[in-house]
Short mmCIF file of C-alpha atoms in Angstrom, two decimals:
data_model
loop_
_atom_site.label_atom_id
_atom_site.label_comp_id
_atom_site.label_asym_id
_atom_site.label_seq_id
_atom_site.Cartn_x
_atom_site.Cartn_y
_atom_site.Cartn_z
CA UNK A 23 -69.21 -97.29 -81.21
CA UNK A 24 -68.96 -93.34 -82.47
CA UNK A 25 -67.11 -92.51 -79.26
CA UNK A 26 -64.10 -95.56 -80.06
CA UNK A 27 -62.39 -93.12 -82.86
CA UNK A 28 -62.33 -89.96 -80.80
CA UNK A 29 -60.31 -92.22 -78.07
CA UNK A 30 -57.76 -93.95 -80.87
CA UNK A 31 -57.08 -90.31 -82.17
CA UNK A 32 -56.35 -89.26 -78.41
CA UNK A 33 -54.11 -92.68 -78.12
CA UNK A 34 -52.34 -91.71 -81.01
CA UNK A 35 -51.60 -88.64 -80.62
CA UNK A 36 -50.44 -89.33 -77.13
CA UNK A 37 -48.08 -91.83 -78.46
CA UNK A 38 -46.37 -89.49 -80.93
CA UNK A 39 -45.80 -87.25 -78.10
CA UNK A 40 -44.14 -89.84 -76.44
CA UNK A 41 -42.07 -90.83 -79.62
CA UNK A 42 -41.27 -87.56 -79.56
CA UNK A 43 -40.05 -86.98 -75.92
CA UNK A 44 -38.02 -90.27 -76.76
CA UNK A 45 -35.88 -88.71 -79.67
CA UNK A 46 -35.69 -85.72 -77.90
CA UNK A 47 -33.70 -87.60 -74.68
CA UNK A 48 -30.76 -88.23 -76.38
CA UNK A 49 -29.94 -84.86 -77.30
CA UNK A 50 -30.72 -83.73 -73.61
CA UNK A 51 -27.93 -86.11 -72.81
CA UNK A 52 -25.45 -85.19 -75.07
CA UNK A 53 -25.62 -81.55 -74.31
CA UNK A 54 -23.76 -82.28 -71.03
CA UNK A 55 -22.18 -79.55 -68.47
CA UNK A 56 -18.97 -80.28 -67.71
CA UNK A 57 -16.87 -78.95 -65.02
CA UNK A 58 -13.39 -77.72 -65.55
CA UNK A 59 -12.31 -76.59 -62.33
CA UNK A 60 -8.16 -76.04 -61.62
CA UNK A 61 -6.81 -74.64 -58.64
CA UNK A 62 -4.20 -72.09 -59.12
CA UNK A 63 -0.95 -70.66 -57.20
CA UNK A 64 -0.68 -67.41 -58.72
CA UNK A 65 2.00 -65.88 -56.51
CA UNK A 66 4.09 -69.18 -56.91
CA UNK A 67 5.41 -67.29 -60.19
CA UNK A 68 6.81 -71.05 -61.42
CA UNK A 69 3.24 -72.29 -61.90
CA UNK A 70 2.18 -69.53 -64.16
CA UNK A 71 2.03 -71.76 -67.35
CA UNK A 72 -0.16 -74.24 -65.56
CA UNK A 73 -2.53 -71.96 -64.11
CA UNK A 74 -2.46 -67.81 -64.29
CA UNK A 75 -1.24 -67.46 -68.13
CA UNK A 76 -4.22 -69.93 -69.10
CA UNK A 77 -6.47 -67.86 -67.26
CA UNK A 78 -5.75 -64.49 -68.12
CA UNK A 79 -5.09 -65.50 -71.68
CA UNK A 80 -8.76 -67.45 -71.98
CA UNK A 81 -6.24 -70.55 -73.25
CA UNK A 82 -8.16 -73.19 -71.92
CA UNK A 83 -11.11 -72.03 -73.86
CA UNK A 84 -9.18 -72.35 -77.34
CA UNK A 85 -7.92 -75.87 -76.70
CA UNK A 86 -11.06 -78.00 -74.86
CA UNK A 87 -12.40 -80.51 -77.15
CA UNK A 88 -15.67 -79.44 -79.64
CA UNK A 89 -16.12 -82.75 -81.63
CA UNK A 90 -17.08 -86.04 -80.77
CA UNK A 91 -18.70 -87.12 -77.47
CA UNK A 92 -18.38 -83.29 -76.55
CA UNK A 93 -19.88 -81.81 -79.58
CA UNK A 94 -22.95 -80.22 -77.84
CA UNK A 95 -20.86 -79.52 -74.25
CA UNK A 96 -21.30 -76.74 -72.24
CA UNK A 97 -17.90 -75.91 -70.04
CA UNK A 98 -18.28 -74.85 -66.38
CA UNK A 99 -14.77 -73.10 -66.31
CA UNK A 100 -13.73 -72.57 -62.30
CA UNK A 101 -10.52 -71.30 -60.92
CA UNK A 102 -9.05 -71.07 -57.67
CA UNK A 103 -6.24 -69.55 -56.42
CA UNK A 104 -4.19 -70.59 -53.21
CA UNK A 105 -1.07 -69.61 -51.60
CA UNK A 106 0.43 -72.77 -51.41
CA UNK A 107 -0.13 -76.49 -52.53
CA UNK A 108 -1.86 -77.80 -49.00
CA UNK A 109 -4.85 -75.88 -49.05
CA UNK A 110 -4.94 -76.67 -53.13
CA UNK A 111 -4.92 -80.42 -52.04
CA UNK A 112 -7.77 -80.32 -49.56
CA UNK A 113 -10.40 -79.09 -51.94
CA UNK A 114 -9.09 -81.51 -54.93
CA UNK A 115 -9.44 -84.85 -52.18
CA UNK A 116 -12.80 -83.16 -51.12
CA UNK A 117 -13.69 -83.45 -54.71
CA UNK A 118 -14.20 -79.49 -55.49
CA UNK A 119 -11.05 -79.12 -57.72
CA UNK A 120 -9.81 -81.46 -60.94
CA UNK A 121 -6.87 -80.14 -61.86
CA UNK A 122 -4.30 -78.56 -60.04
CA UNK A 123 -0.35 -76.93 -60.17
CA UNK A 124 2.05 -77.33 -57.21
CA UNK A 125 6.08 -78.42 -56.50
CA UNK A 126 7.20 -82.04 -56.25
CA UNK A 127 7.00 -82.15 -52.69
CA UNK A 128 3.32 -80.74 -51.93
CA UNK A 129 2.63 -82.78 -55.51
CA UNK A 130 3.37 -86.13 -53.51
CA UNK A 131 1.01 -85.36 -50.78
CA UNK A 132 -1.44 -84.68 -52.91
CA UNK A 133 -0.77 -88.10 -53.81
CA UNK A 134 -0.31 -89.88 -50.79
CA UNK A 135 -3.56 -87.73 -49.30
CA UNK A 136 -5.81 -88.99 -52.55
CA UNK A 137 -4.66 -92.81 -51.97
CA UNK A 138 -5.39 -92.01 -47.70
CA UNK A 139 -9.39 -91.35 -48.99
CA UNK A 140 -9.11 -94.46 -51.35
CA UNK A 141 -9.04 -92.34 -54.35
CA UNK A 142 -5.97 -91.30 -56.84
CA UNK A 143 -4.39 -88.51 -58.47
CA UNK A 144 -1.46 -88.35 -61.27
CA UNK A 145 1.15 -86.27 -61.65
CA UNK A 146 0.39 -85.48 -65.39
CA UNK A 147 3.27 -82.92 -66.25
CA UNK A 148 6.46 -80.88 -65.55
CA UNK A 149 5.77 -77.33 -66.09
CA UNK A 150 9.00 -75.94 -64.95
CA UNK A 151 12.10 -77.37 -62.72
CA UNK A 152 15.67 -77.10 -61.72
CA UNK A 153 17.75 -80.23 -62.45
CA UNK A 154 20.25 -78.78 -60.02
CA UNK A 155 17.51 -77.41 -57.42
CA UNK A 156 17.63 -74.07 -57.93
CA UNK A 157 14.07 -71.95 -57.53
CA UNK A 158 14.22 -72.73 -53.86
CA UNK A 159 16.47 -70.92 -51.23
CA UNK A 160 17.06 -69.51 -47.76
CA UNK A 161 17.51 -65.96 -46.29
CA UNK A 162 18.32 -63.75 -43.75
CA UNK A 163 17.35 -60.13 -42.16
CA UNK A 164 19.82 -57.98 -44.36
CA UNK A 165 21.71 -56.78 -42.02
CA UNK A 166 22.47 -60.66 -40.33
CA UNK A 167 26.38 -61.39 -40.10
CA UNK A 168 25.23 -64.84 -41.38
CA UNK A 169 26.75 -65.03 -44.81
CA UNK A 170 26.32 -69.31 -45.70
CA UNK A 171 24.10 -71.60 -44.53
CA UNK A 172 26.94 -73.56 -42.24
CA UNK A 173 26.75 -70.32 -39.71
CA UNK A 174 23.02 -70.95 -39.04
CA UNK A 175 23.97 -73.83 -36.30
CA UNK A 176 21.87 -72.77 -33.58
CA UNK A 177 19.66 -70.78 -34.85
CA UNK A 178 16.17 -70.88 -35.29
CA UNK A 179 14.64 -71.12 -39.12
CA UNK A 180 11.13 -71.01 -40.54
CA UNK A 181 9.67 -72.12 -43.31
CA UNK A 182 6.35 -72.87 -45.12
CA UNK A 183 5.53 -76.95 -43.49
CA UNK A 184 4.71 -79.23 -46.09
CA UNK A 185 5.93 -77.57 -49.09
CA UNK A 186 8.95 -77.81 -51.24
CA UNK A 187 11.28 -75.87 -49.43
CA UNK A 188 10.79 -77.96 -46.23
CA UNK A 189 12.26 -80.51 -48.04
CA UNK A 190 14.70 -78.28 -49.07
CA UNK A 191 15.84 -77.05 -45.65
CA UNK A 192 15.55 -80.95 -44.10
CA UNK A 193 18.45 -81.41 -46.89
CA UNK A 194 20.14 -79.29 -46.04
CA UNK A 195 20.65 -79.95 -42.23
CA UNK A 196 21.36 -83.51 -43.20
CA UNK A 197 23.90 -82.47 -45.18
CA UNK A 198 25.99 -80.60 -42.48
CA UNK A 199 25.39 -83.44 -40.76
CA UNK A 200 22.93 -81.99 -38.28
CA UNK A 201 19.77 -82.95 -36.82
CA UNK A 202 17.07 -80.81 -36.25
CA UNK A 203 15.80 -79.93 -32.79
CA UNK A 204 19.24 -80.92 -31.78
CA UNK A 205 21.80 -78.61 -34.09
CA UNK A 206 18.51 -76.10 -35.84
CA UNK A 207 15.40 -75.49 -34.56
CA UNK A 208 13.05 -75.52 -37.35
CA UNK A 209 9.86 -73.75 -37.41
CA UNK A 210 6.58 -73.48 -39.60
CA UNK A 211 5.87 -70.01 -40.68
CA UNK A 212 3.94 -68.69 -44.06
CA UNK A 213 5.85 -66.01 -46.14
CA UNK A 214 3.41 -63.43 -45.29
CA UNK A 215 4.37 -63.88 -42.02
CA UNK A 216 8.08 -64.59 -42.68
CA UNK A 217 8.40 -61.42 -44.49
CA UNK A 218 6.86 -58.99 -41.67
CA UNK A 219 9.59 -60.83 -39.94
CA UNK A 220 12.77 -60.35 -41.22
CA UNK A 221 11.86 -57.19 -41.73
CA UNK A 222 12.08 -56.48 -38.09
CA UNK A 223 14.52 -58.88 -37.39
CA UNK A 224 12.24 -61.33 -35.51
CA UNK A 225 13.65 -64.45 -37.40
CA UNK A 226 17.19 -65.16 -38.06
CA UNK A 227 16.82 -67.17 -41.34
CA UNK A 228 13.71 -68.56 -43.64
CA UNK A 229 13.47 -71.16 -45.81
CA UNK A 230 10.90 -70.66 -48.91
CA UNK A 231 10.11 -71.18 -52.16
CA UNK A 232 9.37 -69.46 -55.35
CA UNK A 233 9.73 -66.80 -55.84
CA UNK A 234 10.08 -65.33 -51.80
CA UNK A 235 13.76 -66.46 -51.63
CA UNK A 236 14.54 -63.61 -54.43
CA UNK A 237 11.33 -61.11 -54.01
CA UNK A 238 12.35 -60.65 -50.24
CA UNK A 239 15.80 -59.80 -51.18
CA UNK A 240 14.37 -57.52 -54.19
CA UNK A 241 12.23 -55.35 -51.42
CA UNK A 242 15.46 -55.06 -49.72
CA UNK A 243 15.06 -56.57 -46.26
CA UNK A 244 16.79 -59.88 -47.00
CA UNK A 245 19.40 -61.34 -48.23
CA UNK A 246 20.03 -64.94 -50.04
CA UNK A 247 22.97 -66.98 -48.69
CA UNK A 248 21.78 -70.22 -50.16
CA UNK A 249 20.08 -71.37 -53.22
CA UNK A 250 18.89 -74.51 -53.99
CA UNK A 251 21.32 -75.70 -56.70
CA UNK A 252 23.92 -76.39 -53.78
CA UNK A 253 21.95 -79.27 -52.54
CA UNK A 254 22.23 -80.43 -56.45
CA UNK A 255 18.57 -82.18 -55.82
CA UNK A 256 16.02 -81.58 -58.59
CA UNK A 257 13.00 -79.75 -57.92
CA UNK A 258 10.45 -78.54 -60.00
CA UNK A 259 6.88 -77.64 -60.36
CA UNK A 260 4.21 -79.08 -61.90
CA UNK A 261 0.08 -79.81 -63.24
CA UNK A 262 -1.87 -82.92 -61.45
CA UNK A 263 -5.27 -84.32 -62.21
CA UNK A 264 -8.07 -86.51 -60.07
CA UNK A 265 -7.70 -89.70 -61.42
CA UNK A 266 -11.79 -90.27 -61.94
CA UNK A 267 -11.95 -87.23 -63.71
CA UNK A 268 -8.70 -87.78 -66.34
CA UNK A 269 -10.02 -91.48 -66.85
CA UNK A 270 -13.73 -90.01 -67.49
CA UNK A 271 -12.28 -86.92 -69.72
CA UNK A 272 -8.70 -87.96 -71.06
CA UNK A 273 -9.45 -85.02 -73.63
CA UNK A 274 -10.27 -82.04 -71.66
CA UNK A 275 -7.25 -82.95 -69.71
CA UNK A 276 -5.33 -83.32 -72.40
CA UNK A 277 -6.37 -80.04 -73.36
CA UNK A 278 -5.38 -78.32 -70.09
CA UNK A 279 -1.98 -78.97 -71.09
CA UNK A 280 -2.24 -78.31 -74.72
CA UNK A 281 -2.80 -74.84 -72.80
CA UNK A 282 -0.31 -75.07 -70.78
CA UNK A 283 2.27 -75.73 -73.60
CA UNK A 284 0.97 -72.37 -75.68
CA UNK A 285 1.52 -70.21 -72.47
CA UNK A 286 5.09 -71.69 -72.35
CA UNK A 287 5.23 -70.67 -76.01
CA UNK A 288 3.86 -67.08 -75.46
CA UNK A 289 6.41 -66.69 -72.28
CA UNK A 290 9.35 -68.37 -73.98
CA UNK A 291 8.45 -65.43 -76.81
CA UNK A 292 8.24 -62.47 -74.62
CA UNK A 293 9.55 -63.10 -71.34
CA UNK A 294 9.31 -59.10 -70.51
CA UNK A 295 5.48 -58.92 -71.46
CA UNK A 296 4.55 -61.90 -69.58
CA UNK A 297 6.69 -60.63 -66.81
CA UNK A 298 4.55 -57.65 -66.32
CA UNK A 299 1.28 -59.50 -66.86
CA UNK A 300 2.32 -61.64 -63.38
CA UNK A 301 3.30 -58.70 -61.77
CA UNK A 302 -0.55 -56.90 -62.54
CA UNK A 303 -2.38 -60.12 -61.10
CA UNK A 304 0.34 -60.83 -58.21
CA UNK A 305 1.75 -57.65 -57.31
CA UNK A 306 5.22 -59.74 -57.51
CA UNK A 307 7.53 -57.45 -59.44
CA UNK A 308 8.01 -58.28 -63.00
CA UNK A 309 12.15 -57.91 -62.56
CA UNK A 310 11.32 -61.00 -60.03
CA UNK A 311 9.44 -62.79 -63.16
CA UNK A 312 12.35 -62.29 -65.13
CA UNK A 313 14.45 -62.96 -63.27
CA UNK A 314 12.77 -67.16 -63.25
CA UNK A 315 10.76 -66.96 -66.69
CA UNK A 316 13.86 -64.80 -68.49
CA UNK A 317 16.50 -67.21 -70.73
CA UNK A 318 19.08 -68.53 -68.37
CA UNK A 319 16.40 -68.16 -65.68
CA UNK A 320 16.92 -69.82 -62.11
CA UNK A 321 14.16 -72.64 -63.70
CA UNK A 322 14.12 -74.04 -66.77
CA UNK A 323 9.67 -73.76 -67.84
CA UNK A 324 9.91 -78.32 -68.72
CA UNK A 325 6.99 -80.35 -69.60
CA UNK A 326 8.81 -83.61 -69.73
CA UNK A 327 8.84 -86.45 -66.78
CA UNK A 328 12.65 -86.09 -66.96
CA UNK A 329 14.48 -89.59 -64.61
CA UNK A 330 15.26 -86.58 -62.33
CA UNK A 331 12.64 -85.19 -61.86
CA UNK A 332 10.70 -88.61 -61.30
CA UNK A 333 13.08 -89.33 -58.71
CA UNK A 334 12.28 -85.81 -57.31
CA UNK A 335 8.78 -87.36 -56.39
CA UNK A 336 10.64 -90.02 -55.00
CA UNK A 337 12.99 -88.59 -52.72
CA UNK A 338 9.66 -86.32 -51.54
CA UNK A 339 7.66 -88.97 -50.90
CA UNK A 340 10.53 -90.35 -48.98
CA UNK A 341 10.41 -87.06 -46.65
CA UNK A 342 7.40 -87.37 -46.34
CA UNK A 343 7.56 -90.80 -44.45
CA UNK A 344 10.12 -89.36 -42.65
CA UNK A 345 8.00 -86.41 -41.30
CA UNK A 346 5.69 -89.11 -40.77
CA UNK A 347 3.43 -87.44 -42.80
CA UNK A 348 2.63 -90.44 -44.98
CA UNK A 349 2.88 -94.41 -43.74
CA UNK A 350 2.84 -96.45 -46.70
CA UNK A 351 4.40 -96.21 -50.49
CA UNK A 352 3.44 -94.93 -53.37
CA UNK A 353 3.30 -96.29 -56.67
CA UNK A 354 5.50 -94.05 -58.67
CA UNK A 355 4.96 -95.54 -62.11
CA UNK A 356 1.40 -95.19 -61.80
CA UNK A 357 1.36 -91.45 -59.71
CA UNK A 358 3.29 -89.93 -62.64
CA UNK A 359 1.65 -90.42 -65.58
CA UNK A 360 3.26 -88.72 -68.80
CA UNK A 361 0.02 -90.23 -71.12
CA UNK A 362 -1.23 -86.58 -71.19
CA UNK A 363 1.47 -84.66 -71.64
CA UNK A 364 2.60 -86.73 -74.51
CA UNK A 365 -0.56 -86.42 -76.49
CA UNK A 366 -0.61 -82.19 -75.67
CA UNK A 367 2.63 -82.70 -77.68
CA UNK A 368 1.93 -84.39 -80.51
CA UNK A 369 -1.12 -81.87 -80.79
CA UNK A 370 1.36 -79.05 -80.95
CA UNK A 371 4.11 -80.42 -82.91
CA UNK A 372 6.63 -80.61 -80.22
CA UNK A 373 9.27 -83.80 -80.38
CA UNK A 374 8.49 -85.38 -76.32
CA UNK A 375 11.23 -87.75 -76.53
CA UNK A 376 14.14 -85.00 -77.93
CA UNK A 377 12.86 -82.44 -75.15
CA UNK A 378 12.76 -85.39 -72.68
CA UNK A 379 17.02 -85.76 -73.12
CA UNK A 380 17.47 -81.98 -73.31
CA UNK A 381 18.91 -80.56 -70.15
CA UNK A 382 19.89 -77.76 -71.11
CA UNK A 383 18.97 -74.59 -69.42
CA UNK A 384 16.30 -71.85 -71.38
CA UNK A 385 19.01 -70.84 -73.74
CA UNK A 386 20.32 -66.96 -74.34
CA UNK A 387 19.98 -66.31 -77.84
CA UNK A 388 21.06 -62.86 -78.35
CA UNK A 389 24.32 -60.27 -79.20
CA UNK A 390 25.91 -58.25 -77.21
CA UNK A 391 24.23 -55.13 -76.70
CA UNK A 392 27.66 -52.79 -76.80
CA UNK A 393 29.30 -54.50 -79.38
CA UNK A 394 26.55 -56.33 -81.87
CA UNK A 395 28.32 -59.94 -81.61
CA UNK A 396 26.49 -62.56 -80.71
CA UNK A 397 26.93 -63.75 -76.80
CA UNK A 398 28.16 -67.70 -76.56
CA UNK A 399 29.56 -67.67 -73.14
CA UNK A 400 26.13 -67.88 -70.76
CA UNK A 401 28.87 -68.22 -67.54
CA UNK A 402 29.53 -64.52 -67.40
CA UNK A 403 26.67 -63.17 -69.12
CA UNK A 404 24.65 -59.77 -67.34
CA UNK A 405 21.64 -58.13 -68.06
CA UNK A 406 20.37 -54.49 -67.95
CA UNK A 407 16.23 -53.89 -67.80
CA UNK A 408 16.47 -50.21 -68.99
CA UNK A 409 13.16 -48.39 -67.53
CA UNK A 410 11.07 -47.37 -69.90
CA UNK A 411 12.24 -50.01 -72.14
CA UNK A 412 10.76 -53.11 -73.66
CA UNK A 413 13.44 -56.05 -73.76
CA UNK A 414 16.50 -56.39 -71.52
CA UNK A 415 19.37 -56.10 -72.93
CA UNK A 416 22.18 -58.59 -72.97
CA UNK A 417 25.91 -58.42 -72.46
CA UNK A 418 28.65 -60.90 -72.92
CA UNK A 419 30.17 -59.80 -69.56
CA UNK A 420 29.75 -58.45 -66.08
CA UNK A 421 32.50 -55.30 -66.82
CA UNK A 422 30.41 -54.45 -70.07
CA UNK A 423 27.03 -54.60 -68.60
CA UNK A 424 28.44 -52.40 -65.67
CA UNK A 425 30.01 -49.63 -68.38
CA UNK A 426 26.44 -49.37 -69.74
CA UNK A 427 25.07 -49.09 -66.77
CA UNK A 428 27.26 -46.36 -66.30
CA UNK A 429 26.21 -44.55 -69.51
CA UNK A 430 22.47 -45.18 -69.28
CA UNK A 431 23.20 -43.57 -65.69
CA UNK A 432 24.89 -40.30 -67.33
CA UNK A 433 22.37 -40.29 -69.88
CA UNK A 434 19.50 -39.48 -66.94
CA UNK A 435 17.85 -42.76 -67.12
CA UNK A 436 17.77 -45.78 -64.52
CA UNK A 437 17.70 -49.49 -64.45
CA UNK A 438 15.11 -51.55 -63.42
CA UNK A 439 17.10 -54.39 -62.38
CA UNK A 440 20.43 -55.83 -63.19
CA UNK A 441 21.62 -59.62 -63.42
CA UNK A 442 24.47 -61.74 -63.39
CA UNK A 443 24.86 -65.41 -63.45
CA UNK A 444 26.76 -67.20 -60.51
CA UNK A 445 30.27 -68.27 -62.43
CA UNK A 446 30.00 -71.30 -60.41
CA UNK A 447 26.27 -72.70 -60.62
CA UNK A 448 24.94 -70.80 -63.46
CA UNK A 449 21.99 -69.23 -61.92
CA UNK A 450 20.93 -65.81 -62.05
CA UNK A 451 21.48 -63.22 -59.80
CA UNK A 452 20.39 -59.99 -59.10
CA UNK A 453 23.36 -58.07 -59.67
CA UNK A 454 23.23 -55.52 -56.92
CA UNK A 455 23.28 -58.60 -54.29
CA UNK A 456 25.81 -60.08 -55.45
CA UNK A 457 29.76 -60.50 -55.16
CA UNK A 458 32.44 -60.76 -57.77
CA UNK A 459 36.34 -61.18 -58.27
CA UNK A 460 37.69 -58.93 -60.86
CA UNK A 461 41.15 -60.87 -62.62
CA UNK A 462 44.25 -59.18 -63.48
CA UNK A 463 43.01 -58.23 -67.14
CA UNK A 464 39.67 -56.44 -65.38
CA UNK A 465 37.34 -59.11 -65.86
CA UNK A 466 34.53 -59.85 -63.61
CA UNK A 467 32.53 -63.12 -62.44
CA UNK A 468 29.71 -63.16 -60.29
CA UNK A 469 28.82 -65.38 -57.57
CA UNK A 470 25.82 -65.77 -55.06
CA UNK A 471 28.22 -66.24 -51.89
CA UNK A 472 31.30 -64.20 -50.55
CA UNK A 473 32.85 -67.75 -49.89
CA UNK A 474 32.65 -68.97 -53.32
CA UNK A 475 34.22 -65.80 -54.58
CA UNK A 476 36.96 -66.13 -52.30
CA UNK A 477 37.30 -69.57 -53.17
CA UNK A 478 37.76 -68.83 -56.87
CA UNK A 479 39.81 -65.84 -56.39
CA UNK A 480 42.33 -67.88 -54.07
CA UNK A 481 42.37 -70.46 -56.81
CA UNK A 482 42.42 -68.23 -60.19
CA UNK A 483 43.57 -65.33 -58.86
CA UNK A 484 41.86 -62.00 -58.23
CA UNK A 485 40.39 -59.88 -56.22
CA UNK A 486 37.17 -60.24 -54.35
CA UNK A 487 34.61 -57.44 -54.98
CA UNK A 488 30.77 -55.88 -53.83
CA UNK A 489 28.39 -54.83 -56.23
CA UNK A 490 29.79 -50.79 -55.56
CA UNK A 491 33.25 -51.78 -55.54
CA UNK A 492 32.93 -53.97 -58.82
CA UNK A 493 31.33 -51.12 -60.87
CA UNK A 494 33.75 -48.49 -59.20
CA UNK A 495 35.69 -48.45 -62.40
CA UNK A 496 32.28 -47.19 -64.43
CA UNK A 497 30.44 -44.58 -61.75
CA UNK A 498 27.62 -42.96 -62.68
CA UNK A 499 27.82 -39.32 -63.50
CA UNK A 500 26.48 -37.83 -59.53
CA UNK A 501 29.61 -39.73 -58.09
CA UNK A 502 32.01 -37.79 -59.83
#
């Protein structure tokens, strides 16, 4: 009998432990690691507001959720970068990646590869697109005769398989009414290796997308002689998510693009500064960021499922089938999924449905640097990016821009870049590249193509002009 109370003491305390253990569980539970990983394209400059702003910026970490169900979370924050959306694809089927920033075109295979392994992705936001198709383009060694994309019958093209300027190029040679293999011979080459080869002349035109259709011209051993916005097909690039993972965390991917919607903010701000940030992580040169990011850029940073650009999916996953890449349809109203984007917009105040009817291009709001009034034609607009200096500055014409130039010039200094916008399309140019007609009163418009300039000075009169010959009336102090 003495030895039965030593044993109930031992039982008892044994079951507080146990009581214990058993409150303690929950917490255990609660304080849950959760994985954030998002594969990147840093050098595909378009994507920077999906993937290498947040990063550099740490603005995923002042957006994921801290209340509620993830009150005591830990976040496993992972990035990857790629070089193009096919590789970024693989490691999100294989489970590796959750979120992820690509073009429409890669963006659909993503799709059609997630349904293939009976799982499913969504297309959860815009973060920057061309209504028109601009952002995508084709080039040549700079010293080709070629001079539109009609005179490349024949000839042999590469281009990056699978991605967004495939489907550009395929357009393309439908519309001439060719048919490749027959009229083209179309080839698959990465822009690494593109860009060793028209340096030496080794290729006779390539097909790419952002930014290598404007930085291979920029480095100077290329030129553009067609841009995107002639097809007049939308194109744009944008953020996707696993499917599991949104319906398991709606808030941390909500968040993502709460992030992605400040670094449009910051960029939209400072389009200089965040110009030179890309150029420090990609070694792509920050006049090449402006030239995109900049107001009137060649894309438009969107985060709304615009009709167009839902129909952009559509015509990709189209090409797809064609390439007979992908056997069976996709369900487009349930790939694209705008539930996230909406939310990241209410968070920050934004009005979804006014943006979603806006097509207007990232708006010039400046004056004229020369004369102090403000600029409200954006169809001859040109920019100087003074070295040295912080912001570009803006003038209300071609001539004026040029006159500066020439003073700046005089003055000892140099410009980093110089742009125009095409008179005809509205996207920027890099002035030095590209042709103008200069009218009877000494005005000048600017145009990507020698053919379109001829065409408008045959039909408004004028005469058709090179970068050297349209600034001949403002040389620079050593040419006198």
């Amino acid at each position: 009998m003495p030895q039965r109370f030593p044993l109930t003491r031992r039982l008892a305390t044994l079951l507080l432990a146990a009581t214990a253990l058993g409150a303690a569980a929950p917490v255990s539970v609660r304080a849950e690691t959760i994985r954030v990983a998002v594969g990147t394209q840093d050098t595909t400059i378009n994507c920077a507001t999906g993937g290498l702003l947040i990063r550099e910026l740490k603005l995923l970490e002042k957006f994921l959720p801290r209340d509620g169900k993830y009150k005591d979370a830990t976040y496993d924050i992972q990035w990857r970068n790629f070089s193009s959306g096919a590789p970024l694809t693989n490691e999100m089927v294989a489970g590796k990646l959750d979120l992820g920033a690509m073009a429409d075109f890669p963006g659909s295979l993503n799709g059609y590869a997630f349904a293939k392994a009976g799982r499913r992705s969504l297309f959860i936001s815009v973060l920057s697109g061309s209504l028109r198709g601009s952002g995508n383009g084709i080039v040549v060694p700079r010293k080709s005769p070629v001079q539109s994309f009609s005179d490349l019958k024949g000839k042999t093209i590469s281009v990056p398989f699978a991605s967004t300027a495939h489907g550009l190029l395929l357009r393309a040679v439908r519309a001439q009414g060719w048919e490749p293999g027959r009229d083209v011979t179309i080839i698959t080459q990465a822009p690494e290796v593109a860009g060793a080869a028209l340096l030496a002349n080794k290729i006779e035109a390539h097909a790419d997308f952002v930014p290598f259709a404007e930085l291979f011209p920029w480095r100077g051993f290329a030129r553009k002689i067609y841009d995107g916005a002639q097809a007049n097909a939308p194109t744009f690039h944008g953020a996707l998510a696993d499917g599991d993972y949104a319906d398991k965390y709606p808030e941390i991917v909500t968040a993502y693009l709460r992030a992605a919607i400040e670094a449009d903010r910051l960029i939209a701000a400072e389009p200089e500064k965040y110009a030179e940030l890309i150029e420090r992580v990609t070694g792509i040169e920050a006049e090449v960021a402006y030239l995109f990011h900049g107001p009137l850029g060649l894309q438009t940073r969107d985060v709304t499922w615009k009709p167009a650009y839902r129909q952009a999916v559509k015509t990709s996953f189209e090409t797809l089938k064609l390439l007979k890449k992908a056997d069976s349809d996709i369900d487009l109203d349930r790939f694209v999924d705008d539930r996230f984007i909406r939310a990241a917009s209410a968070q920050a105040g934004l009005n979804y449905e006014a943006r979603l009817t806006d097509e207007a291009p990232l708006a010039l709001k400046a004056d004229d640097a020369a004369t102090g009034q403000p600029i409200t034609d954006p169809s001859r607009v040109a920019q100087v990016w003074v070295r040295g200096e912080a912001h570009v500055r803006h003038y209300a014409a071609p001539e004026a821009a040029f006159a500066a130039l020439a003073e700046i010039e005089r003055q000892g200094r140099e410009a980093r870049a110089v742009y125009a916008q095409d008179r005809g399309t509205g996207i920027k140019l890099f002035a030095t590249q590209a042709w103008y007609v200069r009218d009877g009163q000494g005005g000048l418009s600017a145009f990507l193509l020698k053919g379109d300039a001829q065409g408008y000075a045959a039909a408004q009169g004028g005469e058709v002009l090179d970068f050297a010959g349209a600034r001949a009336g403002h040389p620079k102090l050593s040419a006198r």
